[in-house]
XYZ file of C-alpha atoms in Angstrom:
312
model
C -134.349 -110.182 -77.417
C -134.169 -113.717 -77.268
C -134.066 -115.584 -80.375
C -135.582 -119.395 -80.968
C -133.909 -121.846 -82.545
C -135.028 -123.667 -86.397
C -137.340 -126.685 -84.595
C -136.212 -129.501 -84.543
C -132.778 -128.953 -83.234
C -130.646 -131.782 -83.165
C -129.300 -133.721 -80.369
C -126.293 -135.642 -81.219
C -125.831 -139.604 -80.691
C -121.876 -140.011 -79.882
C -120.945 -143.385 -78.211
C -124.238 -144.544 -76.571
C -124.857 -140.737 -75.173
C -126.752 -138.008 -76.003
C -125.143 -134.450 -76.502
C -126.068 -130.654 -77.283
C -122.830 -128.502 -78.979
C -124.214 -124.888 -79.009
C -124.865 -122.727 -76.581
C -127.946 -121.311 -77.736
C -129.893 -125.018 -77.889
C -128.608 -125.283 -74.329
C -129.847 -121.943 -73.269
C -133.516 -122.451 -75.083
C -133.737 -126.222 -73.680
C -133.435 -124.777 -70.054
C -134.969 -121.576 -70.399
C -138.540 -122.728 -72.913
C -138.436 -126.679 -71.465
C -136.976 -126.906 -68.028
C -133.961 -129.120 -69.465
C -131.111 -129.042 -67.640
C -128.722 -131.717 -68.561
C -124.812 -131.901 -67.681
C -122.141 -129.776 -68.692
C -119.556 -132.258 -69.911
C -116.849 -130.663 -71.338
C -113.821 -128.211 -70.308
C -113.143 -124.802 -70.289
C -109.165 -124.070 -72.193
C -108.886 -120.582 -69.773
C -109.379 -122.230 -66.579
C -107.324 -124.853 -64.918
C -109.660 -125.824 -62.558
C -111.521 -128.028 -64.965
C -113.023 -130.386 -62.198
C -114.971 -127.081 -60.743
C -115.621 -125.465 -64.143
C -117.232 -127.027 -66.859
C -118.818 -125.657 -70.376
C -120.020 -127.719 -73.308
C -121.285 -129.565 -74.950
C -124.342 -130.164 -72.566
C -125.242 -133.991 -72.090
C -128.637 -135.381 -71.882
C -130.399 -138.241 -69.880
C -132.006 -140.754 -72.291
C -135.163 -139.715 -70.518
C -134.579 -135.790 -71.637
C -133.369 -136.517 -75.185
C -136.642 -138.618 -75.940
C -139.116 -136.012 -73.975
C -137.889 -133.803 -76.449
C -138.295 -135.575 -79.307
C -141.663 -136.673 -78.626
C -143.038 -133.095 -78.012
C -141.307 -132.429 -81.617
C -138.646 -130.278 -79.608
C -135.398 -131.745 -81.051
C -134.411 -135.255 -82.958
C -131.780 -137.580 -82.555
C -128.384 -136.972 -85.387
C -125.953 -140.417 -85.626
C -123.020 -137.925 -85.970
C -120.372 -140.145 -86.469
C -121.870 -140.830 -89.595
C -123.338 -137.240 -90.489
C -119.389 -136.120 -90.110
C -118.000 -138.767 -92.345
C -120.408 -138.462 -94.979
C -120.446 -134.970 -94.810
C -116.725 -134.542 -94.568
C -116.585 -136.337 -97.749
C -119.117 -134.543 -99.841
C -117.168 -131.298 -98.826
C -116.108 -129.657 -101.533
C -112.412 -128.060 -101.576
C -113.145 -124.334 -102.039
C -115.749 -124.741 -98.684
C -113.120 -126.396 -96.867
C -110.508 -123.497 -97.501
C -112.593 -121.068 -97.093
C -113.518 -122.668 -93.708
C -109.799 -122.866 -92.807
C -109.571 -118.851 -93.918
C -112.476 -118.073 -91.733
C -110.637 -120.007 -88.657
C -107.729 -118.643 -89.278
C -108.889 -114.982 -89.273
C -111.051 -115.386 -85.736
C -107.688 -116.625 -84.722
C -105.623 -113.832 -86.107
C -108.998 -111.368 -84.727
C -108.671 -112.834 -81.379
C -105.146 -112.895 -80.707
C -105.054 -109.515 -81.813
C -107.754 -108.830 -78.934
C -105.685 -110.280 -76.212
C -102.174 -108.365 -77.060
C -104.172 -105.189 -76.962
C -105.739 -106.044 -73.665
C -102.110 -106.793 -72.453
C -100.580 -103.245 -73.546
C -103.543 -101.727 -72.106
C -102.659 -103.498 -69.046
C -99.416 -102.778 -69.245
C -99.803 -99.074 -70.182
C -102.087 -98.744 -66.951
C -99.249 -100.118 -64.865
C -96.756 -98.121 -66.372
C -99.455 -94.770 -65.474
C -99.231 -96.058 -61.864
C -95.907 -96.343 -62.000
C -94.843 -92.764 -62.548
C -98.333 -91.268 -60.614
C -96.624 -92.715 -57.996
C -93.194 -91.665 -58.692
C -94.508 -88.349 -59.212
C -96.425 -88.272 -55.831
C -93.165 -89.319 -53.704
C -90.947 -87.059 -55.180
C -93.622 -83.991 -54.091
C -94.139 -85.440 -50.935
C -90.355 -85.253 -50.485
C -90.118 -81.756 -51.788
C -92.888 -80.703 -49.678
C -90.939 -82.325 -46.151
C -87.709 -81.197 -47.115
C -86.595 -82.854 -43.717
C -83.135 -84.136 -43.845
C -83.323 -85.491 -40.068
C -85.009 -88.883 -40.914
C -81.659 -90.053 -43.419
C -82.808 -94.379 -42.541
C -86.256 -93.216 -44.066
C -84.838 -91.173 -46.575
C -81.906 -94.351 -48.065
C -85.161 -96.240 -48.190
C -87.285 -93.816 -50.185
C -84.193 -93.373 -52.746
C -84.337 -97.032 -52.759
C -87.847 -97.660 -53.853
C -87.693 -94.677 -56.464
C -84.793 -96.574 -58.140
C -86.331 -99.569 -57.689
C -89.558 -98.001 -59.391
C -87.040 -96.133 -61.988
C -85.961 -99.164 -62.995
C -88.828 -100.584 -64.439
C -90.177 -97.157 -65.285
C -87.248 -96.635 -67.708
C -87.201 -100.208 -69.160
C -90.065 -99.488 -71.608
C -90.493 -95.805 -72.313
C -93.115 -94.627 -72.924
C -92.139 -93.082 -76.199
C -92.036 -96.262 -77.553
C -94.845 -97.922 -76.849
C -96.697 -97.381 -80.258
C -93.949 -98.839 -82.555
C -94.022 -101.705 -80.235
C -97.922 -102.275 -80.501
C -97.682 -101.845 -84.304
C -95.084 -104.456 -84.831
C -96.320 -107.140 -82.192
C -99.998 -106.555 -83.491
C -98.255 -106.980 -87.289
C -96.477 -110.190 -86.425
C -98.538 -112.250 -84.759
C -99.599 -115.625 -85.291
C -103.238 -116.416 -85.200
C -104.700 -118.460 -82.193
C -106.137 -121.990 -82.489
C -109.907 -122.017 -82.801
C -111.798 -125.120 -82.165
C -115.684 -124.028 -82.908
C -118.753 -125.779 -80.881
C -120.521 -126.608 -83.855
C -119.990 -127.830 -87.249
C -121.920 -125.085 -89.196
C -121.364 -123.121 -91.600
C -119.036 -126.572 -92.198
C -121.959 -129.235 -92.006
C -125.569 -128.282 -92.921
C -127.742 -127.171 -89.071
C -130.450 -129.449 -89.796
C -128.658 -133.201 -90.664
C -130.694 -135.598 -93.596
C -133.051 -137.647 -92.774
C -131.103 -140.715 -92.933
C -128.943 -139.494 -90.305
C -131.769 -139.191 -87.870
C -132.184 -141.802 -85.166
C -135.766 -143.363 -83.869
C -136.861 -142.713 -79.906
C -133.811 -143.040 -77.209
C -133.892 -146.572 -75.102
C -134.955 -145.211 -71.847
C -135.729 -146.991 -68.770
C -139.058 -148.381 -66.607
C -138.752 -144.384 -64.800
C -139.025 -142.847 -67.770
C -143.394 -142.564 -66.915
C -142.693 -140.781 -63.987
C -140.060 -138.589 -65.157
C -142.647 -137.493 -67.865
C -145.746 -136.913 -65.662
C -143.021 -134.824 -63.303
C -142.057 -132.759 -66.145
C -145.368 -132.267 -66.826
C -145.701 -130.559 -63.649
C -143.427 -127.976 -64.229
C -140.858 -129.728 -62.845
C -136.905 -129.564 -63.345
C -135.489 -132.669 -62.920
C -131.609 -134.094 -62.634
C -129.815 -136.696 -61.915
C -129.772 -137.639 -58.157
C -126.335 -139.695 -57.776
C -125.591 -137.763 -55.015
C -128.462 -138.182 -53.000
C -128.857 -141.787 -53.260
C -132.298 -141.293 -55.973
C -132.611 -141.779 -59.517
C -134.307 -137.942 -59.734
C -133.806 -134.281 -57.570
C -137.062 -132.559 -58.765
C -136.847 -128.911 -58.520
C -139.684 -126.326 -58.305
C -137.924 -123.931 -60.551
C -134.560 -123.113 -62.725
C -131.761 -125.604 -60.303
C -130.028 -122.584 -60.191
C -132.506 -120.532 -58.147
C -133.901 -122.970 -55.949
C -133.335 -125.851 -53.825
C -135.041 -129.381 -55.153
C -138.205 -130.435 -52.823
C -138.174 -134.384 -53.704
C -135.582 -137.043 -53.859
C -137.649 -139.074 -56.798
C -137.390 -143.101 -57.199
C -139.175 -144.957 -59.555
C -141.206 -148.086 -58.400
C -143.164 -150.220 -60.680
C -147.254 -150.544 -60.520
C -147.218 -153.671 -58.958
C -143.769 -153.860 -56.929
C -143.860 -154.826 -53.818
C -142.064 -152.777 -51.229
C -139.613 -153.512 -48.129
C -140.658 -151.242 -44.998
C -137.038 -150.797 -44.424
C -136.998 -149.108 -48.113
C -139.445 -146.546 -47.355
C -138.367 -146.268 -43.853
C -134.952 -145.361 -45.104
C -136.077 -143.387 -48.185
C -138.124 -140.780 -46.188
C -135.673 -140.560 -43.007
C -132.731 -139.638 -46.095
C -135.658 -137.231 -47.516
C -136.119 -135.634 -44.098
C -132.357 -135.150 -42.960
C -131.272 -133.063 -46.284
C -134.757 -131.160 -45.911
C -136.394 -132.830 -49.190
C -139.569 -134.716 -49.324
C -138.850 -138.986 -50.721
C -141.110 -139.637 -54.042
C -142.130 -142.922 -55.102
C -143.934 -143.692 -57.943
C -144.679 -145.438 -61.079
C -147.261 -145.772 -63.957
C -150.010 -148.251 -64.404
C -149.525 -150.099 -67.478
C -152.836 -151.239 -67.713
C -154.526 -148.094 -67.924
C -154.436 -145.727 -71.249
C -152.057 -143.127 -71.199
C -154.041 -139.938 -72.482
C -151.392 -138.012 -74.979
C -148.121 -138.830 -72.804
C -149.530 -136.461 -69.508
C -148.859 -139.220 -67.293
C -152.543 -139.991 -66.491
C -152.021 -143.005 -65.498
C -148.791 -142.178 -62.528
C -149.698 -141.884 -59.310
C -146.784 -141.057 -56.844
C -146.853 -140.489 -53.296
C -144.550 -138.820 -51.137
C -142.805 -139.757 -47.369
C -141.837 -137.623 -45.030
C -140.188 -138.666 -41.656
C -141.704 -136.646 -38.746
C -140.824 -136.195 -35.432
C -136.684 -135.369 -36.634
């Protein structure tokens, strides 16, 4: 069953950028109001941190205040919502915080070593299956012709002996009980601040509407639409609009905002729709008429058009 979060949730302001810590804001942003964003941060397990990325999740200006203006999330200062909160802490909270840290630590350390003897009881199990079937495969032969192929069998069984013997299996329990008794807790670094920090900050630490920029029309009326839409570095646009989740389809437009009254260079759409057409996306222009009323943020008043270059 999937579970909503308390409305508003709260979309932190760090250094001129917007960012979501918890996994289940990220989830229910995607999944309830086609926001994507940008996974930002690293994953400890996996040293390919340029492939794989986790949270926190950051937001376009034009997502952060789309959200806020359907009442979705707001906008936490949270440099300042840490320090004052840090300071108003008092000291039985912040030990018990450091005892419930340390115990997920101790909890999950405790999960890995068992993993490990499990893995290492299955290889041992291998280990002597295999012994086991050799030595009745010999039996069964009994052929003393084949001595090369017989040194060589003796070989790998002492070879396997070796590390068979190391560890018996006798003593595997007192070794699980004292490694499981003695061991120090892992370091856990949790994605939000709660229980810490109160989930929904005080007003004073909220922030008005994001700066956003002159797309920021067009981007709504395409969201409006049912539209996912990220950033599109890559292709050489400000927006990739998709027609669903980004991570079930391919986008359809390579989306660049023009304003009402701009006037265009031939070579600009020229080039725009032949880009379009060569990585099988349609080219979007468009932009919102200022002097027309805006009918409760739809985008009523954006037209866009889109270019196509035939005959590739």
């Amino acid at each position: 069953m999937n579970t909503n979060p308390e409305l508003p949730v709260p979309i932190s302001y760090i250094a001129g950028n917007y960012f979501v810590f918890s996994v289940d804001v990220a989830t229910f942003l995607r999944r309830e109001h086609h926001i994507c964003g940008v996974l930002a941060g690293t994953l400890p397990q996996v040293p390919q941190q340029n492939v794989f990325t986790g949270l926190p999740l950051e937001l376009m200006p034009e997502e952060a205040r789309l959200l806020v203006e359907k009442g979705v999330a707001c906008i936490v200062d949270e440099a300042s919502f840490q320090k004052q909160g840090m300071r108003s802490l008092l000291e039985g909270d912040r030990k018990k915080y450091l005892q419930d840290l340390e115990s997920q630590g101790l909890e999950t350390m405790q999960m890995q070593l068992r993993r490990k003897e499990r893995q290492r009881d299955a290889s041992l199990k291998k280990i002597e299956e295999k012994k086991a079937a050799k030595a009745k495969k010999a039996e069964a032969k009994q052929d003393t012709s084949d001595a090369p192929a017989a040194a060589a069998a003796a070989a790998e069984d002492s070879v396997v002996s070796f590390f068979a013997d190391s560890e018996p299996s006798s003593h595997l329990p007192s070794r699980r009980s004292s490694t499981l008794g003695t061991v120090e807790p892992m370091g856990i670094t949790p994605p939000v601040s709660h229980p810490l920090l109160p989930q929904q900050p005080p007003a004073e630490h909220l922030l008005p509407l994001p700066q956003v920029q002159s797309s920021y029309p067009l981007f709504a009326h395409l969201h409006s639409k049912g539209y996912f839409l990220c950033p599109g570095l890559r292709f050489g646009c400000q927006y990739l609009a998709y027609p669903g989740d980004p991570l079930r389809f391919h986008s359809h437009f390579l989306v660049v905002s023009t304003e009402w009254d701009e006037q265009l260079d031939l070579m600009t759409v020229i080039s725009g729709g032949r880009l379009g057409t060569g990585v099988k996306k349609g080219f979007l222009i468009g932009g919102a008429d200022k002097s027309a009323e805006e009918s409760s943020g739809s985008g009523s008043n954006v037209r866009t058009f889109s270019i196509e270059w035939a005959g590739m």
